[in-house]
Coordinates of C-alpha atoms and ligand atoms in Angstrom, one line a residue:
Chain A
M1 CA 241.4 121.0 -32.3
P2 CA 239.5 123.7 -30.6
V3 CA 237.5 126.3 -32.6
M4 CA 236.8 128.4 -29.5
N5 CA 238.8 128.9 -26.4
I6 CA 237.3 130.4 -23.3
K7 CA 240.0 131.5 -21.0
K8 CA 239.6 132.7 -17.4
F9 CA 236.3 134.2 -18.4
S10 CA 234.2 136.1 -15.9
F11 CA 230.9 137.9 -16.5
T12 CA 228.9 140.4 -14.6
Y13 CA 225.4 141.5 -15.5
A14 CA 224.7 145.2 -15.6
G15 CA 223.8 146.4 -12.2
A16 CA 224.6 143.1 -10.5
E17 CA 227.0 143.2 -7.5
I18 CA 228.6 139.8 -8.0
P19 CA 229.7 138.1 -11.2
S20 CA 227.4 135.3 -12.6
L21 CA 230.4 133.5 -14.1
H22 CA 233.8 133.2 -12.4
N23 CA 237.0 132.2 -14.1
I24 CA 235.7 129.7 -16.7
S25 CA 238.1 128.0 -18.9
L26 CA 236.9 125.7 -21.6
P27 CA 237.5 124.8 -25.2
I28 CA 234.9 124.2 -27.9
Q29 CA 236.2 121.5 -30.1
K30 CA 236.0 121.7 -33.8
N31 CA 233.2 119.5 -35.4
K32 CA 232.3 118.1 -32.0
I33 CA 229.3 118.7 -29.7
T34 CA 230.0 120.2 -26.4
A35 CA 227.1 120.0 -23.9
L36 CA 226.8 122.5 -21.0
I37 CA 224.9 121.0 -18.1
G38 CA 224.1 122.2 -14.5
P39 CA 221.3 123.2 -12.3
S40 CA 219.1 126.1 -13.1
G41 CA 220.6 129.5 -12.6
C42 CA 224.2 128.1 -12.7
G43 CA 225.1 130.3 -15.7
K44 CA 224.8 128.1 -18.7
S45 CA 222.8 130.6 -20.8
T46 CA 225.0 133.4 -19.6
L47 CA 228.1 131.6 -20.9
L48 CA 226.5 130.7 -24.2
R49 CA 225.2 134.2 -24.8
S50 CA 228.7 135.5 -24.3
M51 CA 230.0 133.4 -27.1
N52 CA 228.3 135.5 -29.8
R53 CA 228.1 138.6 -27.5
I54 CA 224.4 138.7 -27.8
H55 CA 224.6 140.2 -24.2
D56 CA 225.8 143.4 -25.8
L57 CA 222.3 144.2 -27.0
Y58 CA 221.8 145.3 -23.5
P59 CA 224.3 147.8 -22.2
G60 CA 226.4 147.7 -19.1
N61 CA 227.5 144.1 -18.7
K62 CA 231.1 143.4 -17.7
Y63 CA 233.4 140.9 -19.3
D64 CA 236.7 139.6 -18.0
G65 CA 239.2 137.2 -19.4
K66 CA 239.2 136.0 -23.0
I67 CA 237.0 134.2 -25.5
E68 CA 239.1 133.3 -28.5
L69 CA 237.5 132.3 -31.9
L70 CA 239.5 130.5 -34.6
D71 CA 239.6 132.5 -37.8
L72 CA 239.4 129.7 -40.4
E73 CA 241.1 131.8 -43.0
T74 CA 244.2 132.9 -41.1
E75 CA 244.1 130.0 -38.7
K76 CA 244.6 132.4 -35.9
F77 CA 242.6 132.9 -32.8
K78 CA 241.0 136.2 -32.1
N79 CA 239.7 137.5 -28.8
I80 CA 236.0 138.4 -29.5
L81 CA 235.7 140.3 -26.2
E82 CA 237.7 143.0 -27.9
I83 CA 235.1 143.7 -30.6
K84 CA 233.6 147.1 -30.5
K85 CA 232.4 148.0 -34.1
E86 CA 229.0 147.1 -35.4
N87 CA 230.5 145.5 -38.5
E88 CA 232.7 143.3 -36.4
F89 CA 229.7 142.2 -34.4
I90 CA 227.9 141.3 -37.5
E91 CA 230.8 139.3 -38.7
L92 CA 231.1 137.5 -35.4
R93 CA 227.3 136.6 -35.4
Q94 CA 227.6 135.3 -38.9
K95 CA 230.3 133.0 -37.7
V96 CA 228.7 132.1 -34.4
G97 CA 225.0 131.4 -34.9
M98 CA 222.5 130.8 -32.2
I99 CA 219.3 128.8 -31.7
F100 CA 216.9 129.6 -28.8
Q101 CA 214.7 127.7 -26.5
K102 CA 211.5 128.6 -28.2
P103 CA 211.3 128.6 -31.9
T104 CA 211.6 132.2 -33.2
P105 CA 210.3 132.3 -36.8
F106 CA 210.2 135.7 -38.3
P107 CA 206.8 137.1 -39.4
M108 CA 207.5 136.2 -43.1
S109 CA 207.4 133.3 -45.4
I110 CA 209.3 130.0 -44.9
F111 CA 211.6 130.9 -47.8
D112 CA 212.3 134.4 -46.6
N113 CA 213.0 133.1 -43.1
V114 CA 215.7 130.9 -44.3
A115 CA 217.0 133.4 -46.9
Y116 CA 217.1 136.2 -44.3
G117 CA 220.6 135.8 -43.1
L118 CA 221.8 135.5 -46.7
K119 CA 220.0 138.5 -47.9
I120 CA 221.4 140.8 -45.1
A121 CA 224.8 139.4 -45.9
G122 CA 224.3 140.9 -49.3
I123 CA 223.5 137.9 -51.5
K124 CA 221.0 139.1 -54.1
N125 CA 221.3 136.5 -56.8
K126 CA 217.9 134.7 -56.9
T127 CA 219.2 131.3 -58.0
E128 CA 221.9 131.4 -55.4
L129 CA 219.4 132.3 -52.7
A130 CA 217.1 129.5 -53.8
D131 CA 219.8 126.9 -54.0
R132 CA 221.0 127.8 -50.5
V133 CA 217.7 127.9 -49.0
E134 CA 216.9 124.4 -50.5
A135 CA 220.2 123.0 -49.3
S136 CA 219.7 124.4 -45.7
L137 CA 216.2 123.0 -45.6
K138 CA 217.4 119.7 -46.8
G139 CA 220.3 119.8 -44.3
S140 CA 217.6 120.5 -41.6
A141 CA 215.4 117.6 -42.6
L142 CA 212.6 120.0 -43.3
W143 CA 212.7 120.1 -47.2
K144 CA 210.2 117.2 -47.6
E145 CA 207.6 118.8 -45.4
V146 CA 207.8 122.3 -46.7
H147 CA 209.0 122.3 -50.2
D148 CA 205.5 122.8 -51.6
R149 CA 204.7 125.8 -49.3
L150 CA 207.8 127.8 -49.2
G151 CA 205.8 131.0 -49.9
K152 CA 203.5 130.4 -46.9
S153 CA 204.0 132.0 -43.6
A154 CA 206.3 130.3 -41.2
M155 CA 203.9 130.9 -38.4
G156 CA 201.8 128.0 -39.8
L157 CA 204.3 125.4 -39.0
S158 CA 204.3 123.1 -36.0
G159 CA 206.6 123.9 -33.0
G160 CA 209.1 121.2 -34.1
Q161 CA 209.1 122.4 -37.7
Q162 CA 209.5 125.9 -36.6
Q163 CA 212.6 124.9 -34.6
R164 CA 214.1 123.1 -37.5
L165 CA 213.3 126.1 -39.6
C166 CA 215.3 128.3 -37.2
I167 CA 218.2 125.7 -37.5
A168 CA 217.9 125.9 -41.3
R169 CA 218.0 129.7 -41.0
A170 CA 221.1 129.7 -38.9
V171 CA 222.8 127.0 -41.0
A172 CA 222.1 128.9 -44.2
V173 CA 224.8 131.6 -43.5
K174 CA 227.4 128.7 -43.0
P175 CA 228.5 129.6 -39.4
E176 CA 231.5 127.9 -37.9
V177 CA 229.9 127.5 -34.5
L178 CA 226.3 127.0 -33.5
L179 CA 225.0 127.8 -30.1
F180 CA 221.9 125.9 -28.9
D181 CA 220.1 127.1 -25.7
E182 CA 217.9 124.3 -24.7
P183 CA 216.6 123.8 -28.2
T184 CA 214.2 121.0 -27.4
S185 CA 212.8 121.9 -24.1
A186 CA 209.6 123.3 -25.7
L187 CA 209.1 120.3 -27.9
D188 CA 207.4 116.9 -27.8
P189 CA 209.6 113.7 -27.8
I190 CA 209.3 113.1 -31.5
S191 CA 210.3 116.6 -32.5
T192 CA 213.0 116.4 -29.9
G193 CA 214.3 113.1 -31.5
A194 CA 214.3 114.7 -35.0
I195 CA 216.3 117.8 -33.6
E196 CA 218.8 115.6 -31.9
E197 CA 219.5 113.7 -35.0
L198 CA 219.8 116.9 -36.9
I199 CA 222.3 118.3 -34.5
V200 CA 224.5 115.2 -34.7
E201 CA 224.2 115.4 -38.4
L202 CA 225.3 119.0 -38.4
K203 CA 228.6 118.5 -36.7
K204 CA 230.0 117.5 -40.0
D205 CA 230.1 121.1 -40.9
V206 CA 229.9 123.1 -37.7
S207 CA 231.1 122.9 -34.1
I208 CA 228.4 122.9 -31.6
A209 CA 227.8 124.0 -28.1
I210 CA 224.5 123.1 -26.5
V211 CA 222.9 123.9 -23.3
T212 CA 220.5 121.2 -22.0
H213 CA 218.6 120.2 -18.8
N214 CA 218.2 116.8 -20.2
M215 CA 221.0 114.5 -19.1
Q216 CA 220.1 111.7 -21.5
Q217 CA 220.2 114.2 -24.3
A218 CA 223.7 115.3 -23.3
S219 CA 224.9 111.7 -23.0
R220 CA 223.3 110.7 -26.3
I221 CA 224.5 113.5 -28.6
S222 CA 227.6 115.2 -27.1
D223 CA 231.2 114.4 -27.3
F224 CA 232.3 116.7 -24.5
T225 CA 230.4 117.8 -21.5
A226 CA 231.0 120.8 -19.1
F227 CA 229.3 120.6 -15.7
M228 CA 228.7 124.1 -14.1
Y229 CA 227.5 125.0 -10.7
L230 CA 226.8 128.5 -9.2
G231 CA 228.8 130.3 -11.9
D232 CA 231.8 128.0 -11.8
L233 CA 232.9 125.3 -14.2
I234 CA 233.2 122.2 -11.9
E235 CA 234.3 119.7 -14.5
Y236 CA 235.0 119.5 -18.2
D237 CA 235.8 116.1 -20.0
K238 CA 234.8 113.7 -22.6
T239 CA 231.1 113.0 -22.2
E240 CA 231.6 109.3 -21.4
N241 CA 234.0 110.3 -18.5
I242 CA 231.6 112.8 -17.1
F243 CA 228.7 110.3 -17.0
L244 CA 230.5 107.1 -16.2
N245 CA 233.5 108.3 -14.3
P246 CA 233.1 111.8 -12.9
K247 CA 236.2 113.1 -11.0
E248 CA 234.3 115.6 -8.9
K249 CA 231.8 114.6 -6.2
K250 CA 229.5 117.5 -7.2
T251 CA 229.4 116.2 -10.8
E252 CA 228.5 112.7 -9.7
D253 CA 225.8 114.0 -7.4
Y254 CA 224.2 116.0 -10.2
I255 CA 224.3 113.4 -12.8
T256 CA 222.9 110.7 -10.4
G257 CA 220.2 113.1 -9.7
R258 CA 221.0 113.8 -6.0
F259 CA 220.4 117.6 -6.6
G260 CA 219.6 120.0 -9.3
Chain B
M1 CA 174.2 136.1 -8.0
E2 CA 175.6 134.8 -11.1
K3 CA 172.4 135.4 -12.9
L4 CA 172.2 139.0 -11.7
F5 CA 175.8 139.7 -12.8
Q6 CA 175.1 138.2 -16.2
K7 CA 172.0 140.4 -16.5
I8 CA 173.8 143.5 -15.5
S9 CA 176.6 143.0 -17.9
F10 CA 174.3 142.0 -20.7
S11 CA 172.1 145.1 -20.2
S12 CA 175.2 147.4 -20.1
A13 CA 176.3 145.9 -23.4
T14 CA 172.9 146.4 -25.0
L15 CA 172.9 149.9 -23.5
V16 CA 175.9 150.8 -25.7
L17 CA 174.3 149.4 -28.8
I18 CA 171.0 151.3 -28.1
L19 CA 173.0 154.5 -27.6
L20 CA 174.8 154.0 -30.9
L21 CA 171.6 153.2 -32.7
G22 CA 169.9 156.0 -30.9
I23 CA 172.4 158.7 -31.9
F24 CA 172.3 157.4 -35.4
T25 CA 168.6 157.6 -35.6
T26 CA 168.4 161.1 -34.1
L27 CA 170.9 162.4 -36.6
F28 CA 169.1 160.6 -39.4
I29 CA 165.7 162.0 -38.4
S30 CA 167.0 165.5 -38.0
A31 CA 168.8 165.3 -41.3
K32 CA 165.9 163.8 -43.2
P33 CA 164.5 167.1 -44.6
A34 CA 167.9 167.9 -46.1
I35 CA 168.3 164.4 -47.3
A36 CA 164.9 164.5 -49.0
E37 CA 165.6 167.8 -50.5
F38 CA 169.2 167.5 -51.7
G39 CA 169.6 163.6 -51.9
L40 CA 173.2 162.3 -52.4
E41 CA 174.1 165.3 -54.5
F42 CA 174.6 167.1 -51.2
I43 CA 178.0 165.5 -51.1
T44 CA 179.1 166.9 -54.5
D45 CA 177.5 170.2 -54.1
K46 CA 179.8 173.0 -53.1
R47 CA 177.2 175.7 -52.5
W48 CA 176.3 176.5 -48.9
N49 CA 173.4 178.7 -48.0
Q50 CA 173.0 180.1 -51.4
E51 CA 169.9 181.7 -52.9
V52 CA 169.1 180.1 -56.2
S53 CA 166.3 181.4 -58.5
L54 CA 163.9 178.8 -59.7
P55 CA 163.1 178.5 -63.3
Q56 CA 159.5 179.3 -64.0
T57 CA 159.0 176.7 -66.6
K58 CA 158.6 173.0 -66.0
T59 CA 161.5 172.0 -68.2
P60 CA 164.6 171.1 -66.3
A61 CA 167.3 173.8 -66.7
Q62 CA 170.7 174.5 -65.5
V63 CA 170.4 176.5 -62.3
A64 CA 172.4 179.6 -62.5
T65 CA 175.0 180.2 -59.9
P66 CA 176.5 183.5 -60.7
A67 CA 179.8 184.5 -59.0
Q68 CA 180.9 180.9 -59.0
N69 CA 182.5 178.9 -61.7
L70 CA 180.6 175.8 -62.1
E71 CA 182.8 172.7 -62.3
D72 CA 181.4 169.5 -63.4
D73 CA 179.0 169.1 -60.5
D74 CA 175.7 169.2 -62.2
A75 CA 173.5 171.5 -60.3
I76 CA 170.2 170.4 -61.6
A77 CA 167.4 171.2 -59.2
D78 CA 165.1 168.5 -58.4
E79 CA 161.8 170.0 -59.6
D80 CA 159.2 167.6 -58.4
D81 CA 159.7 167.9 -54.7
M82 CA 161.0 171.4 -54.4
I83 CA 160.3 173.2 -51.3
L84 CA 160.1 176.9 -51.4
D85 CA 162.0 178.8 -49.0
E86 CA 159.6 180.5 -46.7
D87 CA 161.4 183.8 -46.1
D88 CA 161.5 184.7 -49.7
E89 CA 161.1 188.3 -50.0
D90 CA 161.2 189.2 -53.6
D91 CA 158.7 188.0 -56.1
S92 CA 161.0 185.8 -58.2
M93 CA 161.0 182.2 -57.0
T94 CA 164.1 181.3 -55.2
K95 CA 165.2 178.7 -52.8
T96 CA 168.3 178.2 -50.7
V97 CA 170.7 175.5 -51.5
F98 CA 173.0 173.6 -49.1
G99 CA 175.7 171.4 -50.2
G100 CA 178.3 169.6 -48.2
L101 CA 181.3 169.4 -50.6
V102 CA 183.4 172.1 -49.1
P103 CA 183.3 170.9 -45.5
I104 CA 183.7 167.3 -46.6
V105 CA 186.8 168.2 -48.8
G106 CA 188.1 170.4 -46.0
T107 CA 187.8 167.6 -43.4
L108 CA 189.3 164.9 -45.7
L109 CA 192.2 167.2 -46.8
S110 CA 193.1 168.5 -43.4
T111 CA 193.1 164.9 -42.1
L112 CA 195.2 163.8 -44.9
I113 CA 197.8 166.6 -44.4
A114 CA 197.8 165.7 -40.6
L115 CA 198.5 162.0 -41.4
V116 CA 201.1 162.7 -44.0
F117 CA 202.9 165.1 -41.6
A118 CA 202.5 163.0 -38.5
M119 CA 203.1 159.5 -39.7
P120 CA 206.9 159.5 -40.5
I121 CA 207.6 161.6 -37.4
A122 CA 205.6 159.3 -35.1
M123 CA 207.3 156.3 -36.6
G124 CA 210.6 157.9 -36.1
I125 CA 209.8 158.7 -32.4
A126 CA 208.4 155.2 -31.8
V127 CA 211.5 153.5 -33.2
F128 CA 213.8 155.8 -31.2
L129 CA 211.9 155.1 -27.9
A130 CA 211.5 151.4 -28.5
E131 CA 214.9 150.5 -29.9
I132 CA 217.5 153.2 -29.8
A133 CA 217.2 155.3 -26.6
S134 CA 218.5 154.0 -23.4
K135 CA 215.8 152.8 -20.8
N136 CA 216.0 156.1 -18.9
I137 CA 215.7 158.5 -21.8
S138 CA 213.0 156.3 -23.3
K139 CA 211.1 156.5 -20.0
Y140 CA 211.2 160.3 -19.7
V141 CA 210.7 161.1 -23.3
G142 CA 207.8 158.7 -23.2
I143 CA 206.2 160.5 -20.3
A144 CA 206.6 163.8 -22.1
I145 CA 204.9 162.4 -25.1
E146 CA 202.0 161.1 -23.1
L147 CA 201.7 164.6 -21.5
L148 CA 201.6 166.1 -25.0
A149 CA 198.7 163.9 -25.7
A150 CA 196.8 165.2 -22.7
I151 CA 196.9 168.9 -23.8
P152 CA 193.3 170.1 -24.5
S153 CA 192.8 170.9 -28.2
I154 CA 191.8 174.5 -27.6
I155 CA 195.4 175.1 -26.5
F156 CA 196.7 173.7 -29.6
G157 CA 194.2 176.0 -31.4
M158 CA 195.5 179.1 -29.7
W159 CA 199.1 178.1 -30.0
G160 CA 198.6 177.3 -33.6
L161 CA 196.8 180.6 -34.3
Y162 CA 199.3 182.9 -32.5
Y163 CA 202.5 181.2 -33.0
F164 CA 202.3 178.6 -35.7
A165 CA 200.1 180.3 -38.3
P166 CA 202.4 183.2 -39.0
I167 CA 205.3 180.8 -39.4
I168 CA 203.4 178.8 -41.9
S169 CA 202.4 181.8 -44.0
D170 CA 205.9 183.2 -43.8
T171 CA 207.3 179.9 -45.0
F172 CA 204.7 178.7 -47.5
G173 CA 203.0 182.0 -48.4
G174 CA 199.3 182.2 -48.6
Y175 CA 196.9 182.9 -45.6
Q176 CA 197.7 182.4 -42.0
V177 CA 194.6 180.5 -41.4
S178 CA 194.4 177.8 -44.0
L179 CA 194.0 174.1 -44.8
L180 CA 197.7 173.6 -44.3
T181 CA 198.0 175.3 -40.9
A182 CA 194.9 173.4 -39.7
G183 CA 196.4 170.1 -41.1
L184 CA 199.8 170.6 -39.6
V185 CA 198.5 171.5 -36.1
L186 CA 196.1 168.5 -36.4
G187 CA 199.2 166.5 -37.2
V188 CA 201.0 167.7 -34.0
M189 CA 197.9 166.8 -32.0
I190 CA 197.7 163.2 -33.2
L191 CA 201.4 162.7 -33.2
P192 CA 201.8 161.8 -29.6
F193 CA 199.0 159.3 -29.6
M194 CA 200.4 157.7 -32.7
A195 CA 203.9 157.6 -31.4
A196 CA 202.8 156.2 -28.1
V197 CA 200.7 153.4 -29.6
T198 CA 203.3 152.5 -32.2
R199 CA 205.9 152.4 -29.5
D200 CA 203.7 150.1 -27.4
S201 CA 203.1 147.7 -30.2
M202 CA 206.7 147.7 -31.1
N203 CA 207.6 146.9 -27.5
T204 CA 205.4 143.7 -27.8
T205 CA 207.9 142.2 -30.1
P206 CA 209.6 139.4 -28.0
D207 CA 213.2 139.9 -27.2
V208 CA 214.2 136.5 -28.5
L209 CA 212.7 137.4 -31.9
K210 CA 214.9 140.5 -32.1
E211 CA 217.9 138.5 -30.7
S212 CA 217.4 135.8 -33.4
A213 CA 217.7 138.4 -36.0
Y214 CA 220.8 140.0 -34.4
A215 CA 222.2 136.5 -34.0
L216 CA 222.1 136.2 -37.8
G217 CA 224.1 139.3 -38.3
A218 CA 221.4 141.9 -38.7
T219 CA 221.9 145.5 -38.0
K220 CA 219.6 147.6 -35.8
F221 CA 218.0 149.2 -38.9
E222 CA 217.4 145.7 -40.4
V223 CA 215.9 144.3 -37.2
V224 CA 213.5 147.3 -37.0
K225 CA 212.5 147.0 -40.6
D226 CA 212.3 143.2 -41.0
V227 CA 211.3 142.0 -37.6
I228 CA 209.8 144.7 -35.4
F229 CA 207.7 146.5 -38.1
P230 CA 206.2 143.4 -39.5
F231 CA 205.5 141.9 -36.0
S232 CA 203.8 145.1 -34.9
K233 CA 202.3 146.1 -38.1
V234 CA 198.8 145.4 -37.0
G235 CA 199.1 147.6 -34.0
I236 CA 200.8 150.4 -35.9
I237 CA 198.1 150.4 -38.6
G238 CA 195.4 150.4 -35.8
S239 CA 197.1 153.4 -34.2
I240 CA 197.1 155.3 -37.5
I241 CA 193.5 154.7 -38.0
L242 CA 192.5 155.6 -34.6
A243 CA 194.5 158.8 -35.0
L244 CA 192.7 159.4 -38.3
G245 CA 189.4 159.0 -36.4
R246 CA 190.4 161.7 -34.0
A247 CA 191.6 164.0 -36.7
L248 CA 188.3 163.7 -38.6
G249 CA 186.3 164.8 -35.6
E250 CA 188.6 167.4 -34.2
T251 CA 186.7 170.7 -33.8
M252 CA 188.2 173.3 -31.5
A253 CA 191.8 173.6 -32.8
V254 CA 190.6 173.4 -36.4
A255 CA 188.0 176.0 -35.8
F256 CA 190.8 178.4 -34.9
L257 CA 192.9 177.6 -37.8
I258 CA 191.1 176.6 -41.0
G259 CA 189.4 180.0 -41.5
A260 CA 185.9 178.8 -41.6
V261 CA 184.9 180.0 -45.1
Y262 CA 182.8 178.1 -47.5
S263 CA 185.1 177.9 -50.5
L264 CA 187.0 175.1 -52.0
P265 CA 190.6 175.6 -51.5
E266 CA 192.6 176.0 -54.7
T267 CA 195.9 175.5 -52.9
I268 CA 196.6 174.0 -49.6
T269 CA 197.4 177.5 -48.2
D270 CA 193.8 178.6 -48.8
P271 CA 191.3 178.8 -45.9
T272 CA 188.3 176.5 -46.0
I273 CA 186.0 174.7 -43.5
S274 CA 185.6 171.3 -42.1
I275 CA 182.6 169.4 -41.1
P276 CA 182.9 169.8 -37.3
V277 CA 183.8 173.4 -37.6
A278 CA 180.8 174.0 -40.0
M279 CA 178.6 172.5 -37.4
A280 CA 180.1 174.4 -34.4
V281 CA 180.1 177.7 -36.2
N282 CA 176.7 177.5 -37.8
F283 CA 174.4 175.7 -35.3
G284 CA 173.6 178.9 -33.3
E285 CA 171.8 180.7 -36.1
A286 CA 170.7 177.8 -38.2
S287 CA 167.1 176.9 -38.7
G288 CA 164.9 175.0 -41.0
L289 CA 166.8 173.4 -44.0
G290 CA 170.0 174.9 -42.9
E291 CA 169.8 173.2 -39.6
S292 CA 168.8 170.0 -41.1
S293 CA 171.8 170.2 -43.6
L294 CA 174.2 170.6 -40.6
F295 CA 172.7 167.3 -39.2
Y296 CA 173.2 165.8 -42.7
L297 CA 176.8 166.8 -42.4
G298 CA 177.0 165.3 -38.9
L299 CA 175.6 162.1 -40.3
I300 CA 178.2 162.0 -43.0
L301 CA 180.9 162.6 -40.4
F302 CA 179.5 159.9 -38.1
I303 CA 179.5 157.3 -40.9
L304 CA 182.9 158.3 -41.9
S305 CA 184.4 158.0 -38.4
F306 CA 182.4 154.9 -37.8
A307 CA 183.8 153.3 -40.8
V308 CA 187.3 154.3 -40.0
I309 CA 187.2 153.0 -36.4
S310 CA 185.5 149.8 -37.4
F311 CA 188.2 149.2 -39.9
A312 CA 190.8 149.8 -37.1
K313 CA 189.0 147.3 -34.8
F314 CA 188.8 144.8 -37.6
Y315 CA 192.6 145.0 -37.8
F316 CA 193.0 144.8 -34.0
L317 CA 190.8 141.7 -33.9
K318 CA 192.7 140.0 -36.6
R319 CA 195.8 140.5 -34.6
T320 CA 195.0 137.7 -32.1
K321 CA 195.0 135.2 -34.9
V322 CA 198.7 135.8 -35.7
Ligands
LIG1 N1 219.6 139.9 -17.3 C1 220.2 139.5 -16.1 N2 220.5 140.5 -15.3 C2 221.1 140.1 -14.1 N3 221.3 138.9 -13.7 C3 220.9 137.9 -14.5 C4 220.3 138.2 -15.8 N4 220.1 137.0 -16.4 C5 220.4 136.0 -15.6 N5 220.9 136.5 -14.5 C6 221.4 135.8 -13.3 O1 222.6 135.0 -13.8 C7 222.7 133.7 -13.2 C8 222.9 132.7 -14.4 O2 221.7 132.8 -15.1 P1 221.5 131.9 -16.5 O3 220.3 132.3 -17.2 O4 222.8 131.9 -17.2 O5 221.3 130.4 -15.9 P2 221.1 129.1 -16.6 O6 222.1 128.1 -16.2 O7 220.9 129.3 -18.1 O8 219.7 128.7 -16.0 P3 218.5 127.8 -16.7 O9 218.9 126.5 -16.7 O10 217.4 128.1 -15.7 O11 218.2 128.4 -18.0 C9 221.4 133.6 -12.4 O12 221.7 133.8 -11.1 C10 220.5 134.7 -12.9 O13 219.7 135.1 -11.8
LIG2 MG1 219.3 129.2 -19.5

């Protein structure tokens, strides 16, 4: 069952002549991991950043088509491209979280980082905050390492720990979908392994879309894979089909390393 | 070649240090007679250029200062090394006393008023330019602000005197030239610098950091408050302190506006004097102990500004560690 449906979606950056994405149609399945792969500049980040409309921080971009998000309460799909008001944006971004390529801890303590999304969502109760911070840190496999230094600055953590902190921070607000944009490309292999395990663990609770340049990573962790090329979606299928049995010649060339 | 280059850069660096030390020493030597005469009590003495009659007896006694109400500053003359003023005309023994309290208070208060006035406005402008305004507006307003910072201070002084001062006295009562007028115009003068530096440090906040906060559902206000301000805190504090340094030393505009009278202000709409103004106004006719007292004031200003700037630099340096 899909939690998001991207339908005939096109995107043009402000001031650009031609669209960066054309006519993309793609589901994001519930409690599954969907990988977006493709050569640099093909529009993976652009697509991902449309899914929580973080693009809208910068004015003038143009959307076409639909991106529907399942409302878990009413079980109905809602087109997020119709959102205009700030409170609707806030609601969307609480439902669709995002983790970036480089870890982005806020200049505050470890605890406050994880509690941040909860605090701005209006949760004030100290014990509830503490409980949810603990649960998120445990869920992000970071609790053991940081439980005795929650009051210390998050800047003092290692890169891998910072990235897991950012995941804990995003998980704390209980999103429906999490978007990862190359979350491990700035990390060493051990931290990368930890994050991959964590992402697989997380799909129990959230649906995940992940952009990656690392083909092994896509095949290791994802259930579905979308291959993009020059702003087009070339092929979308179960991950094993894409990697073992691609239908398109371009997909095959890419995953066998003939270009990209 | 390498050696030569090293030598040149090393000697230029030492030159700066020597210059600094040299200025300090000159000030100190010129101020020495006043320091010897008045000691640290200079700082708490509000009398300037006042004839004080000397008690004939050897017992320490309260020195009479007629016309003025003595507060708790004990004006006990130091009898042992008392230097008699040469140009005493009458027979009774008198000496001239110089104290720095009024200009010191005037400097500190006018600077404080300037900061209290300029800080919130500068922060507002910076937030607007860095986060709210569109790129184009931000660019042109930014240029306007930098131009404002380039206006010579005498122009601010004239504008303040002819245009601003009447408005102030109409609004708040009191004198046209006063502590308040000087402080507010000082505030207007440091505002552009403060806003520009604050905007620049806010602009150093990485986009992804802001995006991460927005991606958690933060509003613009929350992003400014919780991410941008903490991230650029060090630079903002630095800009405030550097602006403070400028306000402390500003002469021309303040000379026009503060009234240049040696009396402690009872309200902020009273005229008074500041250290740089005292020096600018009095150096022409000063001699002897009076001149030396001006150097003493200069020394105090030097130390004050130096302390403020070092504090700012200390903060700027700490920033690299974050
Ligand atoms: N802010 C922008 N304004 C205009 N064009 C942009 C902007 N950002 C990206 N583009 C263009 O959009 C296209 C897609 O870029 P995008 O960043 O989505 O690629 P990507 O697949 O994520 O690449 P990478 O793997 O290198 O991250 C590129 O041609 C890029 O030049
Ligand atoms: Mg990208």
